[in-house]
XYZ file of C-alpha atoms in Angstrom:
510
model
C 0.091 -0.024 0.023
C 1.223 3.530 -0.788
C 2.515 5.737 1.936
C -0.132 7.928 3.084
C 1.767 10.686 4.792
C 4.305 11.245 7.578
C 3.248 9.662 10.948
C 2.942 11.402 14.322
C 6.217 12.022 15.833
C 8.305 11.142 12.909
C 11.373 12.969 11.869
C 13.055 14.523 8.745
C 13.806 11.184 7.308
C 10.082 10.036 7.350
C 8.965 13.561 5.969
C 11.476 13.139 3.355
C 10.277 9.863 2.304
C 6.705 10.909 2.344
C 7.519 13.883 0.049
C 9.256 11.826 -2.454
C 6.263 9.370 -2.346
C 4.013 12.221 -3.114
C 6.248 13.323 -5.944
C 6.190 9.860 -7.362
C 2.509 9.290 -7.002
C 1.313 12.499 -8.397
C 4.031 13.295 -10.873
C 1.929 13.564 -13.860
C -0.755 16.144 -12.414
C 2.063 17.842 -10.637
C 4.035 18.472 -13.775
C 0.974 19.678 -15.696
C -0.091 22.058 -12.764
C 3.519 23.141 -12.443
C 3.708 23.962 -16.269
C 0.569 26.151 -15.803
C 2.382 28.152 -13.136
C 5.608 28.444 -15.135
C 3.528 29.419 -18.331
C 1.845 32.343 -16.271
C 5.477 33.510 -15.026
C 6.674 33.340 -18.699
C 3.842 35.398 -19.934
C 4.296 38.007 -17.181
C 8.068 38.185 -17.448
C 8.569 39.996 -20.721
C 5.776 42.436 -20.565
C 8.018 45.496 -20.712
C 8.543 48.465 -18.621
C 5.012 49.930 -18.408
C 4.539 49.890 -14.644
C 0.624 49.456 -14.819
C 0.653 46.609 -17.437
C 3.634 44.968 -15.679
C 1.705 45.143 -12.272
C -1.453 43.603 -13.736
C 0.520 40.915 -15.353
C 2.450 39.929 -12.087
C -0.906 39.931 -10.179
C -2.545 37.719 -12.805
C 0.457 35.237 -12.665
C 0.458 35.275 -8.759
C -3.231 34.221 -8.815
C -2.512 31.507 -11.239
C 0.477 30.233 -9.125
C -1.765 30.351 -6.105
C -4.586 28.289 -7.780
C -2.126 25.773 -9.319
C -0.672 25.283 -5.830
C -4.024 24.809 -4.336
C -4.956 22.472 -7.019
C -1.675 20.349 -6.262
C -2.729 20.354 -2.544
C -6.030 18.862 -3.483
C -4.459 16.160 -5.850
C -1.906 15.099 -3.231
C -4.326 15.125 -0.037
C -7.953 14.780 -1.295
C -7.777 12.906 -4.557
C -4.550 10.961 -3.906
C -4.556 7.514 -5.452
C -7.938 8.018 -7.193
C -8.714 7.810 -10.833
C -10.249 11.392 -10.615
C -6.961 12.685 -9.154
C -6.116 14.690 -12.315
C -4.925 18.236 -12.702
C -8.230 19.295 -14.082
C -10.106 17.769 -11.103
C -7.670 19.506 -8.731
C -8.210 22.856 -10.406
C -11.983 22.414 -10.345
C -12.127 21.455 -6.667
C -9.763 24.151 -5.600
C -11.524 26.788 -7.623
C -14.302 27.171 -5.155
C -11.987 28.601 -2.635
C -9.684 30.379 -4.666
C -11.142 33.929 -3.957
C -10.670 33.167 -0.170
C -7.225 31.916 -0.851
C -6.357 35.033 -2.730
C -7.660 37.247 -0.172
C -5.757 35.497 2.690
C -2.603 35.341 0.653
C -2.673 39.063 0.320
C -3.183 39.731 3.849
C -0.393 37.292 4.714
C 1.885 38.911 2.319
C 1.213 42.311 3.829
C 1.707 41.208 7.440
C 4.886 39.374 6.420
C 6.383 42.414 4.804
C 5.394 44.591 7.801
C 7.079 42.103 10.209
C 10.205 41.966 8.162
C 10.296 45.849 7.767
C 9.755 46.649 11.400
C 11.382 43.939 13.386
C 12.492 41.280 10.958
C 12.060 38.238 13.267
C 8.385 38.486 13.353
C 8.277 38.497 9.626
C 10.512 35.470 9.414
C 8.384 33.700 12.010
C 5.037 34.553 9.920
C 6.813 33.666 6.811
C 7.425 30.115 7.883
C 4.026 29.572 9.316
C 2.131 30.781 6.277
C 4.545 29.124 3.580
C 4.048 25.707 5.283
C 0.309 25.928 5.896
C -1.717 28.573 4.505
C -2.632 27.340 1.024
C -3.531 23.898 2.550
C -5.583 25.253 5.474
C -7.688 27.652 3.181
C -8.154 24.999 0.288
C -8.730 21.861 2.466
C -10.240 23.212 5.652
C -11.623 26.650 4.575
C -9.661 27.959 7.519
C -7.861 31.319 8.224
C -4.281 32.275 9.218
C -5.415 31.796 12.892
C -5.781 28.051 12.087
C -2.109 28.196 10.580
C -0.888 29.623 13.773
C -2.551 26.785 15.967
C -1.159 24.161 13.615
C 2.382 25.421 13.776
C 2.341 26.185 17.613
C 5.109 24.211 19.448
C 6.567 23.191 16.078
C 7.950 26.335 14.627
C 11.535 25.245 14.440
C 10.726 21.921 12.995
C 8.482 23.562 10.541
C 11.035 26.063 9.589
C 13.732 23.376 8.805
C 10.989 21.655 6.565
C 10.317 24.799 4.807
C 13.958 25.415 4.390
C 14.901 22.027 3.046
C 11.779 22.081 0.587
C 12.400 25.646 -0.756
C 15.973 26.286 -0.254
C 17.359 23.819 -3.035
C 14.710 24.729 -5.383
C 15.305 28.487 -4.980
C 19.040 27.968 -5.687
C 18.161 25.861 -8.764
C 15.859 28.775 -9.891
C 18.549 31.268 -9.405
C 21.202 29.179 -10.999
C 19.109 28.506 -14.128
C 17.764 32.160 -14.178
C 21.270 33.365 -14.296
C 22.387 30.852 -16.888
C 19.585 31.782 -19.225
C 20.184 35.598 -18.810
C 23.678 35.126 -19.946
C 22.581 33.545 -23.354
C 22.204 35.933 -26.266
C 18.545 35.363 -26.880
C 15.386 37.175 -27.358
C 13.882 38.356 -23.880
C 10.640 36.260 -24.715
C 12.643 33.103 -25.421
C 14.539 33.613 -22.368
C 11.453 33.938 -20.160
C 10.069 30.733 -21.753
C 13.331 28.782 -21.149
C 13.467 30.006 -17.566
C 9.886 28.858 -16.955
C 10.427 25.452 -18.625
C 13.560 24.794 -16.262
C 11.568 25.851 -13.214
C 8.787 23.252 -13.714
C 10.493 20.476 -11.575
C 10.869 22.992 -8.898
C 7.278 23.968 -8.579
C 6.167 20.293 -8.348
C 8.914 19.327 -5.598
C 7.931 22.404 -3.551
C 4.231 21.447 -3.632
C 4.694 17.803 -2.621
C 7.158 18.492 0.213
C 5.050 21.411 1.683
C 1.964 19.198 1.478
C 3.803 16.467 3.321
C 4.696 18.898 6.125
C 1.098 19.958 6.314
C 0.027 16.391 6.855
C 2.611 15.908 9.510
C 1.203 18.948 11.474
C -2.381 17.802 11.118
C -1.582 14.363 12.494
C -0.439 15.996 15.791
C -4.007 16.788 16.503
C -5.688 14.115 14.525
C -3.504 10.827 14.252
C -5.996 9.254 11.751
C -5.697 12.211 9.335
C -4.555 11.400 5.784
C -5.642 10.266 2.458
C -7.406 6.993 2.817
C -7.447 4.491 -0.034
C -10.647 3.838 -1.599
C -12.435 0.394 -0.985
C -12.410 -1.952 -4.139
C -15.630 -2.047 -6.164
C -16.862 -3.930 -9.148
C -15.975 -2.410 -12.412
C -18.780 0.212 -13.382
C -20.104 0.072 -9.862
C -20.689 3.403 -7.901
C -18.193 4.039 -5.004
C -19.928 3.942 -1.566
C -20.299 7.213 0.424
C -18.212 7.515 3.498
C -20.290 7.286 6.649
C -21.311 10.741 7.965
C -20.801 12.463 4.851
C -23.908 14.181 3.231
C -25.387 13.374 -0.046
C -24.146 15.356 -3.114
C -26.085 18.328 -3.778
C -26.746 18.229 -7.520
C -28.766 21.451 -7.480
C -25.963 23.583 -6.860
C -23.275 24.934 -9.263
C -20.972 22.188 -10.497
C -17.372 22.535 -9.095
C -16.041 21.432 -12.374
C -17.910 24.044 -14.168
C -16.706 26.446 -11.676
C -13.062 25.391 -12.065
C -13.099 25.169 -15.943
C -14.781 28.627 -15.998
C -12.384 30.277 -13.641
C -9.520 28.856 -15.755
C -11.069 30.297 -18.964
C -11.306 33.612 -17.381
C -7.743 33.490 -16.026
C -6.397 32.200 -19.383
C -8.223 35.003 -21.185
C -6.723 37.615 -18.833
C -3.208 36.201 -19.355
C -3.792 36.329 -23.277
C -5.134 39.768 -22.968
C -1.926 40.829 -21.158
C 0.394 39.071 -23.507
C -1.312 40.732 -26.534
C -1.536 44.294 -25.069
C 2.192 44.100 -24.069
C 3.794 42.453 -26.992
C 1.548 43.394 -29.982
C 3.791 45.892 -32.068
C 0.731 47.570 -33.462
C 0.058 48.141 -37.205
C 2.995 47.228 -39.506
C 5.011 50.280 -40.162
C 6.954 51.004 -43.165
C 10.731 51.268 -42.706
C 11.916 54.767 -42.296
C 12.829 56.318 -45.546
C 16.477 57.319 -46.283
C 17.268 60.768 -45.148
C 16.974 63.384 -47.864
C 20.315 64.533 -49.422
C 21.930 67.327 -47.426
C 21.534 70.541 -49.281
C 22.526 74.045 -48.527
C 19.074 74.999 -47.040
C 18.873 71.939 -44.746
C 21.424 71.074 -41.941
C 22.310 67.503 -41.509
C 19.967 65.534 -39.107
C 21.580 64.957 -35.836
C 21.661 61.564 -33.893
C 19.689 63.366 -31.133
C 16.754 63.695 -33.558
C 16.613 60.070 -34.894
C 17.700 58.195 -31.665
C 15.618 60.003 -29.088
C 12.973 57.215 -28.889
C 15.697 54.677 -28.632
C 17.399 56.527 -25.816
C 13.996 56.787 -23.924
C 13.337 53.059 -24.472
C 16.846 52.068 -23.052
C 16.268 54.146 -20.038
C 12.891 52.377 -19.317
C 14.473 49.034 -19.773
C 17.376 50.182 -17.609
C 19.706 47.092 -17.987
C 20.996 44.801 -20.612
C 23.682 42.668 -22.087
C 26.066 43.434 -25.026
C 28.355 41.217 -26.738
C 31.323 42.801 -29.200
C 32.911 40.967 -31.909
C 36.763 41.002 -31.796
C 38.194 43.265 -34.388
C 40.661 46.161 -35.174
C 40.088 49.849 -35.927
C 43.348 51.367 -36.498
C 47.037 50.352 -36.317
C 46.103 46.901 -35.397
C 44.940 47.911 -32.048
C 42.221 45.456 -30.896
C 39.455 47.236 -28.634
C 36.367 45.196 -29.606
C 36.166 41.667 -28.268
C 34.167 41.829 -25.091
C 30.996 40.842 -23.316
C 29.367 42.803 -20.573
C 26.120 43.811 -18.485
C 25.161 47.266 -18.222
C 22.756 49.366 -16.092
C 21.542 52.960 -17.161
C 20.440 55.918 -15.240
C 19.859 58.986 -17.042
C 23.176 59.672 -18.966
C 25.005 57.562 -16.366
C 26.249 54.146 -17.761
C 27.533 51.597 -15.274
C 29.131 48.582 -17.010
C 30.873 45.272 -16.143
C 32.807 43.908 -18.830
C 35.090 41.057 -19.619
C 37.468 41.609 -22.540
C 38.435 38.651 -24.799
C 41.370 40.175 -26.759
C 44.312 37.982 -25.465
C 46.760 40.699 -26.709
C 45.558 43.154 -23.971
C 46.746 43.048 -20.424
C 43.268 44.225 -19.199
C 40.961 41.390 -18.479
C 37.889 43.018 -16.875
C 36.570 46.515 -16.305
C 33.907 47.971 -14.139
C 32.252 51.467 -14.059
C 29.798 52.472 -11.334
C 28.801 56.159 -11.067
C 32.068 57.376 -12.959
C 34.164 55.268 -10.604
C 36.378 53.068 -12.501
C 38.259 49.749 -11.901
C 40.294 47.368 -13.943
C 41.576 43.793 -13.446
C 44.497 42.670 -15.705
C 47.482 40.470 -15.698
C 50.221 43.048 -14.462
C 48.903 45.088 -11.465
C 49.998 43.975 -8.008
C 48.659 41.897 -6.436
C 48.107 40.165 -9.701
C 44.413 39.649 -10.615
C 42.971 41.985 -8.069
C 40.638 45.011 -8.916
C 42.526 48.228 -9.042
C 40.822 51.654 -8.874
C 42.047 53.798 -11.753
C 41.508 57.235 -13.305
C 42.015 58.622 -16.855
C 44.816 61.137 -17.411
C 46.028 61.381 -13.669
C 49.535 60.203 -14.600
C 49.347 57.059 -12.550
C 50.666 53.645 -13.728
C 47.047 52.530 -14.583
C 45.868 55.746 -16.344
C 46.409 54.150 -19.882
C 44.810 50.947 -19.057
C 41.960 52.781 -17.375
C 40.917 54.108 -21.109
C 39.554 50.607 -21.886
C 36.694 51.462 -19.136
C 35.647 54.408 -21.393
C 35.629 51.835 -24.486
C 33.388 49.540 -22.653
C 31.057 52.366 -21.796
C 30.810 53.304 -25.461
C 30.142 49.898 -26.570
C 27.442 49.312 -23.952
C 25.657 52.736 -24.316
C 26.536 54.216 -27.723
C 23.214 56.021 -27.961
C 23.920 58.157 -24.777
C 27.175 59.486 -26.206
C 25.593 60.324 -29.720
C 22.642 62.054 -28.019
C 24.935 63.973 -25.546
C 27.073 65.048 -28.417
C 24.080 67.168 -29.983
C 25.164 68.879 -33.217
C 28.502 67.202 -33.189
C 26.877 63.795 -34.061
C 25.444 64.091 -37.453
C 23.476 61.383 -39.569
C 25.017 60.957 -42.879
C 22.737 57.905 -44.216
C 20.051 55.683 -43.256
C 18.140 52.647 -44.683
C 16.195 49.571 -43.658
C 17.119 45.932 -43.391
C 16.363 42.799 -41.550
C 18.620 41.936 -38.448
C 18.260 38.451 -36.946
C 14.705 38.195 -38.495
C 13.671 41.426 -36.964
C 12.843 44.521 -39.375
C 15.399 47.206 -38.422
C 16.199 50.765 -39.341
C 19.718 51.840 -39.441
C 21.468 55.093 -39.260
C 25.190 56.038 -40.152
C 26.483 58.591 -37.637
C 29.571 60.736 -37.746
C 30.834 62.029 -34.220
C 33.125 65.068 -34.176
C 34.529 64.040 -30.698
C 36.765 66.947 -30.484
C 34.074 69.430 -30.889
C 31.752 67.567 -28.707
C 34.420 67.793 -25.895
C 34.952 71.519 -26.501
C 31.171 72.023 -26.161
C 30.724 69.889 -23.262
C 30.568 71.770 -19.699
C 30.894 68.344 -17.730
C 34.313 67.410 -17.100
C 33.552 63.644 -16.934
C 31.828 63.863 -20.309
C 34.794 65.780 -21.745
C 36.886 62.963 -20.940
C 34.463 60.327 -22.496
C 34.346 62.459 -25.767
C 38.059 62.919 -25.839
C 38.645 59.094 -25.512
C 35.554 57.860 -27.268
C 35.849 54.904 -29.726
C 32.742 56.420 -31.471
C 34.673 59.294 -32.844
C 37.294 57.262 -34.810
C 35.179 56.471 -37.809
C 31.430 56.641 -38.733
C 29.286 54.145 -36.818
C 26.220 52.373 -37.974
C 23.217 51.993 -35.500
C 20.471 49.605 -35.952
C 17.010 50.085 -34.079
C 14.079 47.560 -34.050
C 10.322 48.289 -34.454
C 9.996 48.622 -30.709
C 12.728 51.258 -30.605
C 15.320 49.166 -28.832
C 18.879 49.170 -29.919
C 19.601 46.031 -31.825
C 23.110 46.359 -33.127
C 26.151 48.782 -33.732
C 29.142 48.499 -36.062
C 32.240 50.544 -36.489
C 33.860 51.415 -39.836
C 32.551 48.759 -42.238
C 28.978 47.655 -41.307
C 29.838 44.103 -41.714
C 32.827 44.138 -39.145
C 33.241 44.803 -35.427
C 29.545 44.357 -34.720
C 28.105 44.829 -31.000
C 24.806 43.139 -30.425
C 22.420 43.879 -27.583
C 20.041 41.569 -25.781
C 18.451 40.938 -22.395
C 16.833 44.230 -22.169
C 15.470 44.796 -18.569
C 16.527 41.226 -17.500
C 19.857 41.724 -15.694
C 20.226 43.129 -12.232
C 22.388 46.319 -11.382
C 26.127 46.621 -11.820
C 27.891 46.789 -8.478
C 31.560 47.886 -7.510
C 33.970 45.095 -7.092
C 34.459 43.533 -3.799
């Protein structure tokens, strides 16, 4: 006979075996429900920088996660071992208490955040209690957080250990896979989908082991609590109704219809959010080439044609760039790097790893115009060294590579800041990685830009800028995002931009 849950007074070993047993028995419905939760997260992740739409998407995804977790609890504890124990049955049965669950979850989140913000320890205490029991208490018993407190009374440390063992490894797995996917040069939507797929097993494992912890707590007050195998009956015969249970009321609304109806409504909400946030709108014709420059019309500036791209990059705030190795002049290789960047106004923070083996500099970091390098030569070898450009120190020349990486990470800010000194000398349209793009050839008069610039830090950037060495080509996508940059010949020395809005802040070295 299958294990029906941890027994009274048992320890971690029995709880672990019970959780594994729940995973094995309910693996199919658990994976289906986990996939629904992951799909909701994948839809909500790439919705873009609009705070209102993003908040709606995250709220809908949170409701879907709560519903699928409640359905998993029903499958594991109510329908366990039965032919009706499918994901659809779990969703239908749990839908009746979904509004109550969402309400109590909202109250629990507010209380936990308040506890963490005010005194920390009460927040941690409440977080453990609610994580281990709230979904099961509301879904199975129709109870409230007060019932959760009674269940965990006298067992907080044991419950905290079980929560840590259930959630901790899965959280590490999610963090590792999320970081690995973020490092891939793929479209943000594809990255969100891949992250969600890798997260599916974690959802299933957490649901099973927290359900086992709930059963363990229930058996402290009711040793007979737990899923009971159904009696054997002849094929086609009706299952006997357990003693003391009321007859089924067939006049009320069907829980299956309620569950399916709720699922349709939530699915419609998710689809609406996805359409609103990702539909590019009516197809627009590519930007026409700029008119020939005549005596009555001055050349267009980069600030005119790239203003939307600049605004979009400041909404996304973070991203990833990858620069192909190449030479620009006198066989000096400066391209050949990969880095993450964070944008705040005209400030560009960047952490780059240089791939040109002929350079002594291996890594650079710039945060709030503070600069560090790591190379083969400084003492102690391999350590981060603060540096400054033009201060006459031993690292001043190598520090110029921090400016180069800022140019590669955020060329639009440089061209916008240059004003009349960055002029557009050509434009056109082409497809870049299956995305229709508009390109602009821009010539930067770096010396004039430096002379016009009142900010000393920006004068230094213009004076050392890569973008002033030769005309550059900038490609932008239909959503306004920067797609690609090229130096000199458009087919050489390309820099590609991905992961918009998906990376974290750039921090100083430790």
